[in-house]
Coordinates of C-alpha atoms in Angstrom, one line a residue:
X1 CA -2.6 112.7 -60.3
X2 CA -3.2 109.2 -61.2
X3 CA -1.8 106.9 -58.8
X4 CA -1.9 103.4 -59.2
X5 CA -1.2 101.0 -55.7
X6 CA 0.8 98.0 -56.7
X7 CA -0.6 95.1 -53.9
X8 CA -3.8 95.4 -51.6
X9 CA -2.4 94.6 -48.3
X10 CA -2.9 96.3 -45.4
X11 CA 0.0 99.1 -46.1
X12 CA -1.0 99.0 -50.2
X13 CA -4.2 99.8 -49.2
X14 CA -3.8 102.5 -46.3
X15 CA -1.4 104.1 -49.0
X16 CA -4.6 103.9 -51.5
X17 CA -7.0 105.7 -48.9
X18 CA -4.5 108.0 -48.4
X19 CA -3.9 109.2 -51.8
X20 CA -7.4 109.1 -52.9
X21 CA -8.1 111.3 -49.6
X22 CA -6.2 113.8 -51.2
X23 CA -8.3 114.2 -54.2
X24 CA -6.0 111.4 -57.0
X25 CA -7.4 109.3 -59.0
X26 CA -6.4 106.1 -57.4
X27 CA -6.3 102.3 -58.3
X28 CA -5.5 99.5 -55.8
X29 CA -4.5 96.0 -57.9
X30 CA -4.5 93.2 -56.0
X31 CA -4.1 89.4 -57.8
X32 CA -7.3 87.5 -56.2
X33 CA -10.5 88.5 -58.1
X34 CA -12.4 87.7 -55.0
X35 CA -11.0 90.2 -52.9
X36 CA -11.3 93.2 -55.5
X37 CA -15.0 91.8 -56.0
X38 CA -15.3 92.1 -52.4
X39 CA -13.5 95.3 -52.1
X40 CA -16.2 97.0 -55.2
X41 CA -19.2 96.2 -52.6
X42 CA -18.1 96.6 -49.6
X43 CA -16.0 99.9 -50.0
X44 CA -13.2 98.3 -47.4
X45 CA -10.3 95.8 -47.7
X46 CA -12.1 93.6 -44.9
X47 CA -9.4 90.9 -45.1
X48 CA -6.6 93.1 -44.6
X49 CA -7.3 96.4 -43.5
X50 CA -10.5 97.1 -42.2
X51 CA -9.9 100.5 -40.9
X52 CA -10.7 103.7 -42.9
X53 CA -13.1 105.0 -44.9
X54 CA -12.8 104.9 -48.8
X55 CA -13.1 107.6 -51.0
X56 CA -15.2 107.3 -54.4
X57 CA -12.0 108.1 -56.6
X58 CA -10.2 105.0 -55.5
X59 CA -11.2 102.4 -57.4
X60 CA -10.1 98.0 -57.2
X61 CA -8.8 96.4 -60.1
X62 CA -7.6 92.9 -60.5
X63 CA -6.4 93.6 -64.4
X64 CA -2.9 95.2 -64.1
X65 CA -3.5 96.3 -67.6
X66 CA -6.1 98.5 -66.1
X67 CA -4.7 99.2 -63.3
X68 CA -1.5 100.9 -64.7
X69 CA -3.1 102.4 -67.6
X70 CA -2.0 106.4 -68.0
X71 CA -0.4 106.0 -64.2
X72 CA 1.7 109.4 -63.1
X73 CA 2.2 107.4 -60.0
X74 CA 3.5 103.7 -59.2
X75 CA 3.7 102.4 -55.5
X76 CA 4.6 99.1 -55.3
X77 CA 3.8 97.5 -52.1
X78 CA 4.3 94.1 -52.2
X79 CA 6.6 91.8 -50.0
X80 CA 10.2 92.6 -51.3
X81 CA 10.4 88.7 -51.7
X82 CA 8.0 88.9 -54.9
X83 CA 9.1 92.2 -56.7
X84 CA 10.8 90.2 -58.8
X85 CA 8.6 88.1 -60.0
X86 CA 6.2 90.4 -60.0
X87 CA 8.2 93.0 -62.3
X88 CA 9.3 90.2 -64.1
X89 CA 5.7 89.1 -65.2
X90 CA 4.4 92.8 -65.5
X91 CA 7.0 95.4 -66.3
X92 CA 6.3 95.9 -69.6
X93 CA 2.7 97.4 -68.9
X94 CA 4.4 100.2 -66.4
X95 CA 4.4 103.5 -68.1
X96 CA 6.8 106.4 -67.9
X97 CA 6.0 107.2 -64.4
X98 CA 7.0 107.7 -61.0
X99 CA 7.7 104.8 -59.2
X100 CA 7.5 104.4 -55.2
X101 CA 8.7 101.5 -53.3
X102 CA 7.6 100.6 -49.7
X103 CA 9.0 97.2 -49.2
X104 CA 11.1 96.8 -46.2
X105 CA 12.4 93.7 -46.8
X106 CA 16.4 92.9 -48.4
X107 CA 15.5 89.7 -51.2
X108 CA 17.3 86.9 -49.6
X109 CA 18.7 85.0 -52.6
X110 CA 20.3 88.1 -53.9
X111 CA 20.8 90.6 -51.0
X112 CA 19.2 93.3 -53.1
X113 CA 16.9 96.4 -52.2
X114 CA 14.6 97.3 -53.8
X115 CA 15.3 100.6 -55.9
X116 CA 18.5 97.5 -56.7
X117 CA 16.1 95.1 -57.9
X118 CA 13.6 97.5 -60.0
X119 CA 17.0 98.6 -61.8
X120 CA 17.9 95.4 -62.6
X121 CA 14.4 93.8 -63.6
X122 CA 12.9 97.5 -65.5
X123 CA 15.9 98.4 -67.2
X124 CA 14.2 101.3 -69.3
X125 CA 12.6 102.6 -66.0
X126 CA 14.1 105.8 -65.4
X127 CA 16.1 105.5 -62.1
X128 CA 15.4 109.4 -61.3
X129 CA 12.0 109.3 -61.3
X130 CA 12.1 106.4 -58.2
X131 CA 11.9 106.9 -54.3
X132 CA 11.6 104.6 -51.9
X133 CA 8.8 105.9 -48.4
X134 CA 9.6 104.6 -45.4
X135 CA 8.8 105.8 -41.6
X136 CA 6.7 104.9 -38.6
X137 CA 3.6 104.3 -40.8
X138 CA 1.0 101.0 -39.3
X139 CA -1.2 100.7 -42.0
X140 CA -4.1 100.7 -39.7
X141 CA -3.1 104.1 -38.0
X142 CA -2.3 105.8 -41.2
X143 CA -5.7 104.6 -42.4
X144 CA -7.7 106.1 -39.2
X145 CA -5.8 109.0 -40.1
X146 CA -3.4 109.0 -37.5
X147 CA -0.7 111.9 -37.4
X148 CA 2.1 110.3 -38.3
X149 CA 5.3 110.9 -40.9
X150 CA 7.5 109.3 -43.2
X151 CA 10.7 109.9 -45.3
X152 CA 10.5 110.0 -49.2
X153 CA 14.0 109.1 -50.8
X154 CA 15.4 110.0 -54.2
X155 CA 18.7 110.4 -55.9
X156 CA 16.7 113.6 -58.0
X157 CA 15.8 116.4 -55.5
X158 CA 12.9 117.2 -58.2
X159 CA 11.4 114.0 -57.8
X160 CA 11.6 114.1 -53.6
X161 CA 10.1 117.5 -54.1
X162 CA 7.5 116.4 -56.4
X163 CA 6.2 113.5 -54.8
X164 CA 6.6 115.2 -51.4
X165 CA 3.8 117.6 -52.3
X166 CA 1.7 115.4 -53.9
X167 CA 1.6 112.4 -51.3
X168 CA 1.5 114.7 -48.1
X169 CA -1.0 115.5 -46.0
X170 CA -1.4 117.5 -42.2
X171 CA -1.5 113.6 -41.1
X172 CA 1.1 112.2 -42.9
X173 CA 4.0 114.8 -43.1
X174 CA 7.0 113.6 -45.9
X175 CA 10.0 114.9 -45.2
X176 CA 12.7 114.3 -47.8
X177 CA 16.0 112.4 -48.6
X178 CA 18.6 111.5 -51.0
X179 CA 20.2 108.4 -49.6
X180 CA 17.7 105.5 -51.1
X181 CA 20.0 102.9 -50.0
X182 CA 19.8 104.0 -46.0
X183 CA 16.3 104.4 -46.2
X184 CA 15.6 101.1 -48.1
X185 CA 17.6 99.6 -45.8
X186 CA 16.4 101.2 -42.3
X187 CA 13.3 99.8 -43.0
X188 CA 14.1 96.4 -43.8
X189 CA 16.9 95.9 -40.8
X190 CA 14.0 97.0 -38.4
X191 CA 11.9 94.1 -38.9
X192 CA 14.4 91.7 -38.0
X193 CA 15.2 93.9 -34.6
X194 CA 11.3 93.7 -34.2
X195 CA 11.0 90.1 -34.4
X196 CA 13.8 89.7 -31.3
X197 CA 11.8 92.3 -29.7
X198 CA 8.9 90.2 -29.7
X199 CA 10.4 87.3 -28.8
X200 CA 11.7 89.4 -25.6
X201 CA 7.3 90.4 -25.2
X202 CA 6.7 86.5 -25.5
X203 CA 9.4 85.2 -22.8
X204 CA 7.5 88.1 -20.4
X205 CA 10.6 90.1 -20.1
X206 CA 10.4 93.8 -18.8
X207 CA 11.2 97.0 -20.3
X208 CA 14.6 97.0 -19.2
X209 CA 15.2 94.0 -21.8
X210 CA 13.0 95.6 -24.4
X211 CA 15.2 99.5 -23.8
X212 CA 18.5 97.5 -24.2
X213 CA 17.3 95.7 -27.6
X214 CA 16.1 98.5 -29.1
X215 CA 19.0 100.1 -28.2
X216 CA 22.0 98.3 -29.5
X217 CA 19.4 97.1 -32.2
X218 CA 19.5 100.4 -33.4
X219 CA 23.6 100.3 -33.5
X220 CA 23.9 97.4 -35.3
X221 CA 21.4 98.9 -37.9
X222 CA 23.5 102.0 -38.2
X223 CA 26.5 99.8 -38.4
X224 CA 25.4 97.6 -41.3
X225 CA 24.1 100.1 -43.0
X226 CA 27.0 102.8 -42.8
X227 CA 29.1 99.9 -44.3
X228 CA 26.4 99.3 -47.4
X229 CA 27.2 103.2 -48.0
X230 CA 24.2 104.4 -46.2
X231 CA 24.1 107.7 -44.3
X232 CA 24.2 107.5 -40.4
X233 CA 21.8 110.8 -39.9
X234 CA 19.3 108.5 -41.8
X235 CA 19.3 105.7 -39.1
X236 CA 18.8 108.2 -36.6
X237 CA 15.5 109.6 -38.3
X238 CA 12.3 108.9 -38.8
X239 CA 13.3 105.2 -41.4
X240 CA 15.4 104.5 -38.9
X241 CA 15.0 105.1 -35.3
X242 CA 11.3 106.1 -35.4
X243 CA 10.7 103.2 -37.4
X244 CA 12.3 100.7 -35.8
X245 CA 10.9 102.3 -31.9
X246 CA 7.5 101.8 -33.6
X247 CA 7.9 98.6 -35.6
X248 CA 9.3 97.3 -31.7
X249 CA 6.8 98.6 -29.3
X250 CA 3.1 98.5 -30.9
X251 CA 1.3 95.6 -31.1
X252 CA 0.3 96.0 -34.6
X253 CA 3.5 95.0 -36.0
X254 CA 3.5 92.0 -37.8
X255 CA 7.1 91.3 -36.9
X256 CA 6.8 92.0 -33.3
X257 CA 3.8 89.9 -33.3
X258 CA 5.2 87.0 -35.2
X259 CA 8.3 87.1 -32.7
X260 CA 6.2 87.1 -29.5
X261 CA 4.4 84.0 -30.9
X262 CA 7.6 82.4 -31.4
X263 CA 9.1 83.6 -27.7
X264 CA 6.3 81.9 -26.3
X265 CA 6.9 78.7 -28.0
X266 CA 5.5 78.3 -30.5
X267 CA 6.8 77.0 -34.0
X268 CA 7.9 79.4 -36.8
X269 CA 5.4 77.9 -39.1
X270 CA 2.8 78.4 -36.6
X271 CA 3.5 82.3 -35.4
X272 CA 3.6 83.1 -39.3
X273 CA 0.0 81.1 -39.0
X274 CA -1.7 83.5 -36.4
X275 CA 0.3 86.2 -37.6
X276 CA -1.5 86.1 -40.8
X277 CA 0.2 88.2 -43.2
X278 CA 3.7 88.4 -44.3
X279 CA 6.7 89.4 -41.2
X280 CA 9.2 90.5 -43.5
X281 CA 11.7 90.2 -41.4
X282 CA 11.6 86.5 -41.1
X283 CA 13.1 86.3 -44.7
X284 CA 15.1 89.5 -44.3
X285 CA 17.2 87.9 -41.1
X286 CA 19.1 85.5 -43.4
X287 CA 20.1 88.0 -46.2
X288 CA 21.0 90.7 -43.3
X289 CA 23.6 88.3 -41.6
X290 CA 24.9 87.7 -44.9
X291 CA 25.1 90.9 -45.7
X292 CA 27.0 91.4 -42.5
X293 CA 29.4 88.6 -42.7
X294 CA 30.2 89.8 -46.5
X295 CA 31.1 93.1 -45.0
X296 CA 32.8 92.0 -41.8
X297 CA 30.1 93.9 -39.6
X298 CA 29.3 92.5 -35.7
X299 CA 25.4 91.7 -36.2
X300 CA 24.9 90.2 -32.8
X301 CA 21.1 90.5 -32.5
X302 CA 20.7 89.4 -36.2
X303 CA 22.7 86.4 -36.0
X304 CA 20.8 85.1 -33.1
X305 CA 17.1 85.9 -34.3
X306 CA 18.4 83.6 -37.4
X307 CA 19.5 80.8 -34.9
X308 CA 15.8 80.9 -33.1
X309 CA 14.0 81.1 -36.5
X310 CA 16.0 78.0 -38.0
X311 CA 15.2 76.2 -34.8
X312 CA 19.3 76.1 -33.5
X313 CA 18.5 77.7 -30.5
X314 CA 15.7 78.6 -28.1
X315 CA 14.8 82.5 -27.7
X316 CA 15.7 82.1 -24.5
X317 CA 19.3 80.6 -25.3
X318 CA 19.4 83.4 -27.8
X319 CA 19.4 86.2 -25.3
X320 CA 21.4 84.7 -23.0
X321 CA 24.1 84.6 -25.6
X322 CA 23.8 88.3 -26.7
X323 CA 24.3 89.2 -22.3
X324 CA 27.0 86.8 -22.2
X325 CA 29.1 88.3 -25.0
X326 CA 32.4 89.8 -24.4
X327 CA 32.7 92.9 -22.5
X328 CA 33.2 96.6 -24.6
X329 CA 33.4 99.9 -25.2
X330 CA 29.7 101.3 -25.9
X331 CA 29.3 101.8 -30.0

């Protein structure tokens, strides 16, 4: 098929390898001219991804026009803060296609997803023909070739079947799904669960600490995301649990990362600095605790990663908070 990646990032561009590895014609567009010149000589995204090697049928383009020409396939992978925008400036080039999201972010002005956002922006887009993919998939692992595998959602069972088959691999097994919404959603609450579990790294706490955070960060996910009308089996697999265990323990994350910088004292602007690229979950935190004051949902751990990030409390006055909460029944 012809697949066109939407964003050369690290996860854009693992996605690229991927697909081109098996055997579609792939094009990664990424905006700065520069980096797709770079990418044509070198054969590797050195800025972001370094790891993997590139096949000849994946090919850099900084021309959208180009880039989506004749596409069968659209991933978007961009920072759920700029689909929008980016839709906004390009939609009209996107064919009749599938269309794939991977952000795992919720757009804080609106509180939107992302299969909400294409909808609204690509009106003529056919909804049935979208999926979101979402799992424990670190770009750099997936581009080594890693065993790993992910979830594929879709309201149309032929489109989770059909993109299923052509996107996996024995090293990245899709399973699939029909709850968009949970899966979307998973993977955007995870991030913000990742960031306090940094913090908890960066203050030198044990794994005691870390076991407990995952832990009831993982109900409070399930709890939020039951009340959007997501499906709790889905926060128990591989978008939800498996992603968020991952997102929390490796120290690839970008989220983890950025909150271990920030538990050991340093400034938000300056973790985002050495984090160097985008910790989605910084900007999901706000529209999360929104979301779960809208919908009268207890969103402890969420609510107190907002307070350290706007600089109300220290991490270390955060946690203390979430042990000295009242005592309760186990949810």
């Amino acid at each position: 098929m012809r697949v066109t990646v939407i964003g050369a990032g690290s996860w854009g561009t693992a996605l690229a390898i991927h697909a081109a590895a098996l055997g579609h014609d792939v094009r990664l567009w990424a905006r700065e001219s520069d980096l797709v010149a770079e990418m044509r000589e070198t054969k590797r995204n050195l800025r972001y991804l370094p790891e993997g090697r590139w096949s000849e049928n994946l090919t850099p383009h900084d021309d959208m026009r180009e880039a989506l020409a004749d596409a069968e396939v659209v991933v978007l992978s961009i920072p759920l803060q700029f689909v929008r925008s980016l839709l906004q400036q390009y939609g009209a080039l996107v064919p009749a296609c599938y269309c794939v999201g991977t952000a795992k972010g919720i757009e804080t002005a609106t509180g939107k997803l992302e299969h909400e956002i294409v909808h609204e922006v690509l009106p003529g887009l056919d909804m049935t023909r979208y999926a979101a993919l979402s799992g424990p998939t670190l770009a750099a692992e997936v581009a080594l070739g890693m065993p790993t595998s992910a979830v594929v959602a879709s309201n149309d069972e032929a489109t989770r079947k059909i993109l299923q088959q052509a996107l996996s691999s024995e090293k990245l097994r899709l399973y699939r799904s029909a709850d968009v919404l949970g899966v979307e959603f998973a993977g955007a609450m995870k991030n913000v669960i990742a960031l306090a579990a940094g913090m908890v790294d960066g203050m030198g706490y044990g794994a005691n600490t870390k076991g407990t955070l995952i832990t009831r960060g993982l109900a409070e996910l399930a709890r939020l995301g039951e009340a959007l009308g997501g499906a709790r089996k889905t926060f128990m697999g591989l978008s939800g649990l498996g992603d968020l265990t991952t997102t929390c323990m490796s120290p690839r994350s970008r989220n983890r990362s950025c909150g271990e910088f920030i538990g050991r004292g340093d400034s938000l602007a300056v973790a985002l600095e050495k984090t160097g690229q985008v910790a989605e979950g910084v900007w999901t935190a706000r529209a999360a605790l929104d979301l779960g004051r809208k919908h009268g949902v207890s969103v402890p751990i969420t609510e107190g990663v907002c307070a350290v990030l706007e600089g109300t409390v220290s991490a270390k006055d955060a946690v203390r908070g979430l042990m000295e909460r009242q005592l309760k029944e186990e949810d």
